[in-house]
């Protein structure tokens, strides 16, 4: 399945519902398989910094094929990926909240969420990813 704007809206709707349930003002970004921004939605009360962070989380997931929380251990001092967070003009994010969006085992994009603590962002992003899986 190709990630279209219509599909992205369904993913975002599920993520927003989860954020509302958790009482977290969040910014949700969805990118396509080329890591190009497809959709960006910001709820009232969310931090301005979340706009860039959510986009970079989605970008990281789509560009690398890894969920952002999976990259964190690799980017620690002494690990092979140390310095990764500063690469790609500083766009690569190495903490939770960015998930790869897959369809039929192929990367079709990424979702990035910013607004809560990293585990909360992860949970909200997962709700969006689960919505894609159910389509």
Tab-separated table of N, CA and C in Angstrom:
chain	number	residue	atom	x	y	z
A	1	UNK	N	0.841	-1.180	0.000
A	1	UNK	CA	0.000	0.000	0.000
A	1	UNK	C	0.884	1.241	0.000
A	2	UNK	N	0.573	2.158	-0.874
A	2	UNK	CA	1.294	3.433	-0.910
A	2	UNK	C	0.703	4.349	0.153
A	3	UNK	N	1.564	5.098	0.788
A	3	UNK	CA	1.124	6.037	1.819
A	3	UNK	C	0.642	7.313	1.132
A	4	UNK	N	-0.674	7.486	1.094
A	4	UNK	CA	-1.289	8.664	0.487
A	4	UNK	C	-1.696	9.639	1.585
A	5	UNK	N	-2.102	10.828	1.190
A	5	UNK	CA	-2.583	11.806	2.162
A	5	UNK	C	-3.813	11.271	2.890
A	6	UNK	N	-4.683	10.589	2.170
A	6	UNK	CA	-5.881	10.011	2.789
A	6	UNK	C	-5.504	9.001	3.878
A	7	UNK	N	-4.557	8.135	3.584
A	7	UNK	CA	-4.093	7.150	4.567
A	7	UNK	C	-3.401	7.860	5.727
A	8	UNK	N	-2.584	8.855	5.425
A	8	UNK	CA	-1.885	9.609	6.475
A	8	UNK	C	-2.876	10.262	7.435
A	9	UNK	N	-3.979	10.753	6.913
A	9	UNK	CA	-5.001	11.369	7.766
A	9	UNK	C	-5.606	10.351	8.726
A	10	UNK	N	-5.790	9.120	8.272
A	10	UNK	CA	-6.325	8.062	9.142
A	10	UNK	C	-5.316	7.701	10.237
A	11	UNK	N	-4.055	7.661	9.866
A	11	UNK	CA	-2.996	7.381	10.840
A	11	UNK	C	-2.959	8.490	11.890
A	12	UNK	N	-2.992	9.732	11.427
A	12	UNK	CA	-2.954	10.880	12.340
A	12	UNK	C	-4.174	10.904	13.253
A	13	UNK	N	-5.326	10.548	12.723
A	13	UNK	CA	-6.553	10.535	13.534
A	13	UNK	C	-6.406	9.570	14.709
A	14	UNK	N	-5.855	8.398	14.450
A	14	UNK	CA	-5.649	7.413	15.520
A	14	UNK	C	-4.625	7.912	16.533
A	15	UNK	N	-3.573	8.531	16.049
A	15	UNK	CA	-2.548	9.064	16.955
A	15	UNK	C	-3.117	10.198	17.802
A	16	UNK	N	-3.891	11.077	17.186
A	16	UNK	CA	-4.511	12.178	17.942
A	16	UNK	C	-5.470	11.647	19.007
A	17	UNK	N	-6.213	10.599	18.669
A	17	UNK	CA	-7.138	10.012	19.642
A	17	UNK	C	-6.374	9.492	20.857
A	18	UNK	N	-5.243	8.858	20.613
A	18	UNK	CA	-4.416	8.345	21.712
A	18	UNK	C	-3.852	9.496	22.533
A	19	UNK	N	-3.380	10.535	21.868
A	19	UNK	CA	-2.840	11.699	22.577
A	19	UNK	C	-3.917	12.345	23.447
A	20	UNK	N	-5.119	12.437	22.920
A	20	UNK	CA	-6.230	13.021	23.680
A	20	UNK	C	-6.554	12.154	24.891
A	21	UNK	N	-6.589	10.847	24.682
A	21	UNK	CA	-6.841	9.902	25.777
A	21	UNK	C	-5.800	10.057	26.887
A	22	UNK	N	-4.566	10.349	26.493
A	22	UNK	CA	-3.467	10.499	27.449
A	22	UNK	C	-3.320	11.937	27.950
A	23	UNK	N	-4.159	12.834	27.445
A	23	UNK	CA	-4.116	14.267	27.799
A	23	UNK	C	-2.762	14.898	27.485
A	24	UNK	N	-2.245	14.579	26.300
A	24	UNK	CA	-0.950	15.110	25.873
A	24	UNK	C	-1.146	15.955	24.619
A	25	UNK	N	-0.802	17.238	24.687
A	25	UNK	CA	-0.848	18.057	23.474
A	25	UNK	C	0.342	17.680	22.585
A	26	UNK	N	0.048	17.151	21.424
A	26	UNK	CA	1.114	16.572	20.605
A	26	UNK	C	1.155	17.157	19.205
A	27	UNK	N	2.336	17.059	18.616
A	27	UNK	CA	2.527	17.355	17.200
A	27	UNK	C	2.801	16.020	16.518
A	28	UNK	N	2.101	15.776	15.423
A	28	UNK	CA	2.227	14.513	14.701
A	28	UNK	C	2.655	14.808	13.272
A	29	UNK	N	3.733	14.166	12.864
A	29	UNK	CA	4.238	14.318	11.496
A	29	UNK	C	4.265	12.955	10.824
A	30	UNK	N	3.885	12.940	9.574
A	30	UNK	CA	3.928	11.711	8.788
A	30	UNK	C	4.661	12.020	7.488
A	31	UNK	N	5.641	11.168	7.180
A	31	UNK	CA	6.420	11.318	5.951
A	31	UNK	C	6.218	10.097	5.067
A	32	UNK	N	6.495	10.255	3.779
A	32	UNK	CA	6.380	9.145	2.843
A	32	UNK	C	7.666	8.319	2.827
A	33	UNK	N	7.751	7.373	1.902
A	33	UNK	CA	8.911	6.468	1.856
A	33	UNK	C	10.211	7.196	1.544
A	34	UNK	N	10.139	8.367	0.959
A	34	UNK	CA	11.331	9.168	0.684
A	34	UNK	C	11.644	10.142	1.799
A	35	UNK	N	10.928	10.021	2.916
A	35	UNK	CA	11.083	10.875	4.101
A	35	UNK	C	10.656	12.320	3.838
A	36	UNK	N	9.776	12.497	2.850
A	36	UNK	CA	9.227	13.816	2.541
A	36	UNK	C	7.954	14.037	3.346
A	37	UNK	N	7.803	15.210	3.924
A	37	UNK	CA	6.642	15.504	4.754
A	37	UNK	C	5.353	15.359	3.955
A	38	UNK	N	4.429	14.590	4.505
A	38	UNK	CA	3.129	14.362	3.885
A	38	UNK	C	2.028	15.047	4.689
A	39	UNK	N	2.172	15.030	6.021
A	39	UNK	CA	1.150	15.604	6.885
A	39	UNK	C	1.787	16.060	8.192
A	40	UNK	N	1.356	17.211	8.674
A	40	UNK	CA	1.801	17.728	9.967
A	40	UNK	C	0.594	18.331	10.656
A	41	UNK	N	0.304	17.840	11.857
A	41	UNK	CA	-0.817	18.366	12.636
A	41	UNK	C	-0.349	18.665	14.046
A	42	UNK	N	-0.800	19.793	14.538
A	42	UNK	CA	-0.398	20.250	15.874
A	42	UNK	C	-1.645	20.562	16.680
A	43	UNK	N	-1.770	19.948	17.859
A	43	UNK	CA	-2.913	20.236	18.716
A	43	UNK	C	-2.656	21.497	19.517
A	44	UNK	N	-3.725	22.134	19.936
A	44	UNK	CA	-3.602	23.330	20.766
A	44	UNK	C	-2.810	22.991	22.021
A	45	UNK	N	-1.935	23.896	22.386
A	45	UNK	CA	-1.153	23.704	23.600
A	45	UNK	C	0.142	22.944	23.413
A	46	UNK	N	0.380	22.433	22.214
A	46	UNK	CA	1.635	21.705	21.994
A	46	UNK	C	2.782	22.696	21.832
A	47	UNK	N	3.979	22.231	22.159
A	47	UNK	CA	5.157	23.095	22.101
A	47	UNK	C	5.583	23.350	20.655
A	48	UNK	N	6.035	24.547	20.398
A	48	UNK	CA	6.516	24.906	19.065
A	48	UNK	C	7.687	24.008	18.656
A	49	UNK	N	8.550	23.664	19.596
A	49	UNK	CA	9.698	22.799	19.287
A	49	UNK	C	9.252	21.443	18.757
A	50	UNK	N	8.048	21.031	19.116
A	50	UNK	CA	7.528	19.751	18.659
A	50	UNK	C	7.341	19.678	17.158
A	51	UNK	N	7.202	20.827	16.514
A	51	UNK	CA	7.027	20.835	15.059
A	51	UNK	C	8.266	20.240	14.388
A	52	UNK	N	9.429	20.740	14.729
A	52	UNK	CA	10.670	20.221	14.138
A	52	UNK	C	10.981	18.820	14.651
A	53	UNK	N	10.794	18.594	15.953
A	53	UNK	CA	11.125	17.280	16.519
A	53	UNK	C	10.279	16.170	15.903
A	54	UNK	N	8.988	16.395	15.756
A	54	UNK	CA	8.127	15.349	15.191
A	54	UNK	C	8.525	15.046	13.749
A	55	UNK	N	8.836	16.086	12.984
A	55	UNK	CA	9.256	15.870	11.596
A	55	UNK	C	10.569	15.099	11.535
A	56	UNK	N	11.502	15.443	12.411
A	56	UNK	CA	12.795	14.760	12.403
A	56	UNK	C	12.680	13.315	12.877
A	57	UNK	N	11.772	13.050	13.804
A	57	UNK	CA	11.551	11.661	14.233
A	57	UNK	C	10.989	10.836	13.076
A	58	UNK	N	9.993	11.381	12.380
A	58	UNK	CA	9.412	10.677	11.235
A	58	UNK	C	10.458	10.491	10.138
A	59	UNK	N	11.228	11.532	9.880
A	59	UNK	CA	12.298	11.492	8.877
A	59	UNK	C	13.299	10.384	9.211
A	60	UNK	N	13.738	10.349	10.467
A	60	UNK	CA	14.725	9.353	10.895
A	60	UNK	C	14.211	7.943	10.660
A	61	UNK	N	12.965	7.695	11.055
A	61	UNK	CA	12.393	6.357	10.908
A	61	UNK	C	12.327	5.942	9.437
A	62	UNK	N	11.812	6.820	8.595
A	62	UNK	CA	11.683	6.479	7.178
A	62	UNK	C	13.044	6.371	6.491
A	63	UNK	N	13.952	7.269	6.824
A	63	UNK	CA	15.261	7.306	6.159
A	63	UNK	C	16.162	6.144	6.550
A	64	UNK	N	16.040	5.677	7.797
A	64	UNK	CA	16.927	4.609	8.266
A	64	UNK	C	16.276	3.235	8.261
A	65	UNK	N	14.945	3.196	8.294
A	65	UNK	CA	14.251	1.918	8.407
A	65	UNK	C	14.240	1.380	9.823
A	66	UNK	N	14.622	2.219	10.791
A	66	UNK	CA	14.619	1.835	12.204
A	66	UNK	C	13.728	2.789	12.988
A	67	UNK	N	13.013	2.237	13.964
A	67	UNK	CA	12.302	3.089	14.912
A	67	UNK	C	13.347	3.865	15.695
A	68	UNK	N	13.037	5.101	16.047
A	68	UNK	CA	14.060	5.949	16.670
A	68	UNK	C	14.566	5.393	17.991
A	69	UNK	N	13.710	4.720	18.751
A	69	UNK	CA	14.180	4.177	20.033
A	69	UNK	C	15.185	3.038	19.831
A	70	UNK	N	15.173	2.417	18.670
A	70	UNK	CA	16.128	1.345	18.382
A	70	UNK	C	17.522	1.896	18.082
A	71	UNK	N	17.589	3.144	17.680
A	71	UNK	CA	18.870	3.750	17.315
A	71	UNK	C	19.642	4.205	18.549
A	72	UNK	N	18.933	4.575	19.610
A	72	UNK	CA	19.566	5.136	20.811
A	72	UNK	C	20.742	4.308	21.336
A	73	UNK	N	20.590	2.992	21.530
A	73	UNK	CA	21.727	2.228	22.065
A	73	UNK	C	22.944	2.230	21.136
A	74	UNK	N	22.702	2.340	19.841
A	74	UNK	CA	23.796	2.327	18.869
A	74	UNK	C	24.563	3.643	18.834
A	75	UNK	N	23.925	4.715	19.319
A	75	UNK	CA	24.518	6.053	19.226
A	75	UNK	C	25.238	6.487	20.500
A	76	UNK	N	25.390	5.573	21.441
A	76	UNK	CA	26.047	5.895	22.708
A	76	UNK	C	27.567	5.893	22.549
A	77	UNK	N	28.276	6.623	23.410
A	77	UNK	CA	29.744	6.624	23.356
A	77	UNK	C	30.296	5.198	23.382
A	78	UNK	N	31.242	4.944	22.527
A	78	UNK	CA	31.859	3.625	22.453
A	78	UNK	C	31.157	2.672	21.499
A	79	UNK	N	29.992	3.047	21.000
A	79	UNK	CA	29.258	2.189	20.075
A	79	UNK	C	29.547	2.608	18.635
A	80	UNK	N	29.273	1.708	17.708
A	80	UNK	CA	29.574	1.968	16.298
A	80	UNK	C	28.834	3.179	15.735
A	81	UNK	N	27.663	3.481	16.276
A	81	UNK	CA	26.876	4.599	15.766
A	81	UNK	C	27.058	5.890	16.527
A	82	UNK	N	28.101	5.952	17.376
A	82	UNK	CA	28.320	7.182	18.143
A	82	UNK	C	28.537	8.349	17.180
A	83	UNK	N	27.853	9.434	17.425
A	83	UNK	CA	27.923	10.601	16.557
A	83	UNK	C	26.802	10.652	15.539
A	84	UNK	N	26.033	9.578	15.482
A	84	UNK	CA	24.931	9.511	14.531
A	84	UNK	C	23.933	10.646	14.721
A	85	UNK	N	23.687	11.008	15.975
A	85	UNK	CA	22.705	12.059	16.265
A	85	UNK	C	23.106	13.395	15.653
A	86	UNK	N	24.372	13.615	15.433
A	86	UNK	CA	24.821	14.871	14.844
A	86	UNK	C	24.933	14.824	13.334
A	87	UNK	N	24.625	13.679	12.754
A	87	UNK	CA	24.780	13.550	11.305
A	87	UNK	C	23.509	13.962	10.565
A	88	UNK	N	23.585	13.948	9.277
A	88	UNK	CA	22.470	14.343	8.406
A	88	UNK	C	21.931	15.712	8.795
A	89	UNK	N	22.862	16.657	8.949
A	89	UNK	CA	22.557	18.036	9.335
A	89	UNK	C	21.790	18.102	10.657
A	90	UNK	N	22.041	17.127	11.522
A	90	UNK	CA	21.417	17.107	12.843
A	90	UNK	C	19.984	16.620	12.853
A	91	UNK	N	19.519	16.062	11.762
A	91	UNK	CA	18.116	15.643	11.669
A	91	UNK	C	17.841	14.290	12.299
A	92	UNK	N	18.862	13.448	12.452
A	92	UNK	CA	18.611	12.109	12.980
A	92	UNK	C	18.353	12.171	14.480
A	93	UNK	N	17.249	11.593	14.878
A	93	UNK	CA	16.806	11.583	16.275
A	93	UNK	C	17.061	10.197	16.848
A	94	UNK	N	17.601	10.162	18.062
A	94	UNK	CA	17.961	8.869	18.659
A	94	UNK	C	17.216	8.620	19.971
A	95	UNK	N	16.001	9.140	20.074
A	95	UNK	CA	15.160	8.800	21.224
A	95	UNK	C	13.746	8.523	20.727
A	96	UNK	N	12.932	7.933	21.565
A	96	UNK	CA	11.628	7.397	21.171
A	96	UNK	C	10.678	8.454	20.625
A	97	UNK	N	9.768	7.967	19.782
A	97	UNK	CA	8.720	8.812	19.233
A	97	UNK	C	8.637	8.779	17.723
A	98	UNK	N	9.574	8.100	17.076
A	98	UNK	CA	9.538	7.954	15.623
A	98	UNK	C	9.455	6.485	15.252
A	99	UNK	N	8.475	6.130	14.439
A	99	UNK	CA	8.290	4.736	14.036
A	99	UNK	C	8.270	4.612	12.522
A	100	UNK	N	8.822	3.523	12.043
A	100	UNK	CA	8.752	3.192	10.626
A	100	UNK	C	7.324	2.746	10.327
A	101	UNK	N	6.769	3.229	9.244
A	101	UNK	CA	5.465	2.757	8.781
A	101	UNK	C	5.716	1.748	7.674
A	102	UNK	N	5.165	0.553	7.854
A	102	UNK	CA	5.386	-0.538	6.900
A	102	UNK	C	4.062	-1.063	6.361
A	103	UNK	N	4.112	-1.504	5.133
A	103	UNK	CA	2.990	-2.192	4.514
A	103	UNK	C	3.577	-3.354	3.739
A	104	UNK	N	3.103	-4.544	4.032
A	104	UNK	CA	3.619	-5.755	3.390
A	104	UNK	C	5.141	-5.829	3.517
A	105	UNK	N	5.640	-5.533	4.706
A	105	UNK	CA	7.065	-5.571	5.061
A	105	UNK	C	7.932	-4.547	4.336
A	106	UNK	N	7.329	-3.638	3.606
A	106	UNK	CA	8.093	-2.586	2.928
A	106	UNK	C	7.907	-1.269	3.671
A	107	UNK	N	8.973	-0.481	3.743
A	107	UNK	CA	8.881	0.841	4.360
A	107	UNK	C	8.069	1.741	3.431
A	108	UNK	N	6.975	2.292	3.966
A	108	UNK	CA	6.147	3.215	3.181
A	108	UNK	C	6.205	4.629	3.739
A	109	UNK	N	6.864	4.783	4.903
A	109	UNK	CA	6.984	6.108	5.498
A	109	UNK	C	7.382	6.037	6.951
A	110	UNK	N	7.099	7.127	7.652
A	110	UNK	CA	7.407	7.202	9.078
A	110	UNK	C	6.438	8.132	9.769
A	111	UNK	N	6.247	7.901	11.059
A	111	UNK	CA	5.442	8.786	11.890
A	111	UNK	C	6.319	9.274	13.028
A	112	UNK	N	6.215	10.546	13.316
A	112	UNK	CA	6.946	11.136	14.428
A	112	UNK	C	5.998	11.905	15.319
A	113	UNK	N	6.166	11.743	16.616
A	113	UNK	CA	5.311	12.419	17.594
A	113	UNK	C	6.187	13.134	18.605
A	114	UNK	N	5.795	14.348	18.952
A	114	UNK	CA	6.477	15.107	19.987
A	114	UNK	C	5.443	15.860	20.805
A	115	UNK	N	5.619	15.820	22.112
A	115	UNK	CA	4.694	16.531	22.992
A	115	UNK	C	4.737	16.026	24.414
A	116	UNK	N	5.020	14.756	24.573
A	116	UNK	CA	5.097	14.175	25.904
A	116	UNK	C	6.511	13.726	26.201
A	117	UNK	N	6.640	12.876	27.196
A	117	UNK	CA	7.918	12.216	27.446
A	117	UNK	C	8.138	11.197	26.342
A	118	UNK	N	9.363	10.790	26.129
A	118	UNK	CA	9.676	9.884	25.024
A	118	UNK	C	8.788	8.636	25.005
A	119	UNK	N	8.561	7.950	26.142
A	119	UNK	CA	7.694	6.769	26.096
A	119	UNK	C	6.246	7.107	25.715
A	120	UNK	N	5.790	8.294	26.096
A	120	UNK	CA	4.439	8.715	25.724
A	120	UNK	C	4.362	8.998	24.227
A	121	UNK	N	5.362	9.667	23.701
A	121	UNK	CA	5.408	9.917	22.259
A	121	UNK	C	5.403	8.591	21.502
A	122	UNK	N	6.143	7.631	22.019
A	122	UNK	CA	6.219	6.305	21.405
A	122	UNK	C	4.840	5.646	21.368
A	123	UNK	N	4.115	5.731	22.471
A	123	UNK	CA	2.787	5.116	22.562
A	123	UNK	C	1.810	5.770	21.581
A	124	UNK	N	1.889	7.069	21.461
A	124	UNK	CA	1.015	7.790	20.530
A	124	UNK	C	1.364	7.414	19.087
A	125	UNK	N	2.642	7.377	18.778
A	125	UNK	CA	3.081	6.981	17.435
A	125	UNK	C	2.646	5.554	17.124
A	126	UNK	N	2.710	4.683	18.123
A	126	UNK	CA	2.312	3.286	17.921
A	126	UNK	C	0.835	3.182	17.564
A	127	UNK	N	0.012	4.021	18.175
A	127	UNK	CA	-1.416	4.030	17.836
A	127	UNK	C	-1.603	4.369	16.358
A	128	UNK	N	-0.812	5.303	15.861
A	128	UNK	CA	-0.876	5.636	14.442
A	128	UNK	C	-0.408	4.494	13.565
A	129	UNK	N	0.700	3.875	13.939
A	129	UNK	CA	1.227	2.746	13.168
A	129	UNK	C	0.245	1.579	13.170
A	130	UNK	N	-0.407	1.354	14.302
A	130	UNK	CA	-1.404	0.283	14.388
A	130	UNK	C	-2.584	0.553	13.457
A	131	UNK	N	-2.943	1.825	13.314
A	131	UNK	CA	-4.041	2.179	12.411
A	131	UNK	C	-3.694	1.809	10.973
A	132	UNK	N	-2.445	2.032	10.580
A	132	UNK	CA	-2.023	1.650	9.230
A	132	UNK	C	-2.127	0.141	9.055
A	133	UNK	N	-1.701	-0.598	10.063
A	133	UNK	CA	-1.719	-2.060	9.986
A	133	UNK	C	-3.138	-2.604	9.843
A	134	UNK	N	-4.124	-1.852	10.341
A	134	UNK	CA	-5.505	-2.334	10.288
A	134	UNK	C	-6.226	-1.941	8.992
A	135	UNK	N	-5.560	-1.187	8.131
A	135	UNK	CA	-6.207	-0.763	6.868
A	135	UNK	C	-6.113	-1.852	5.811
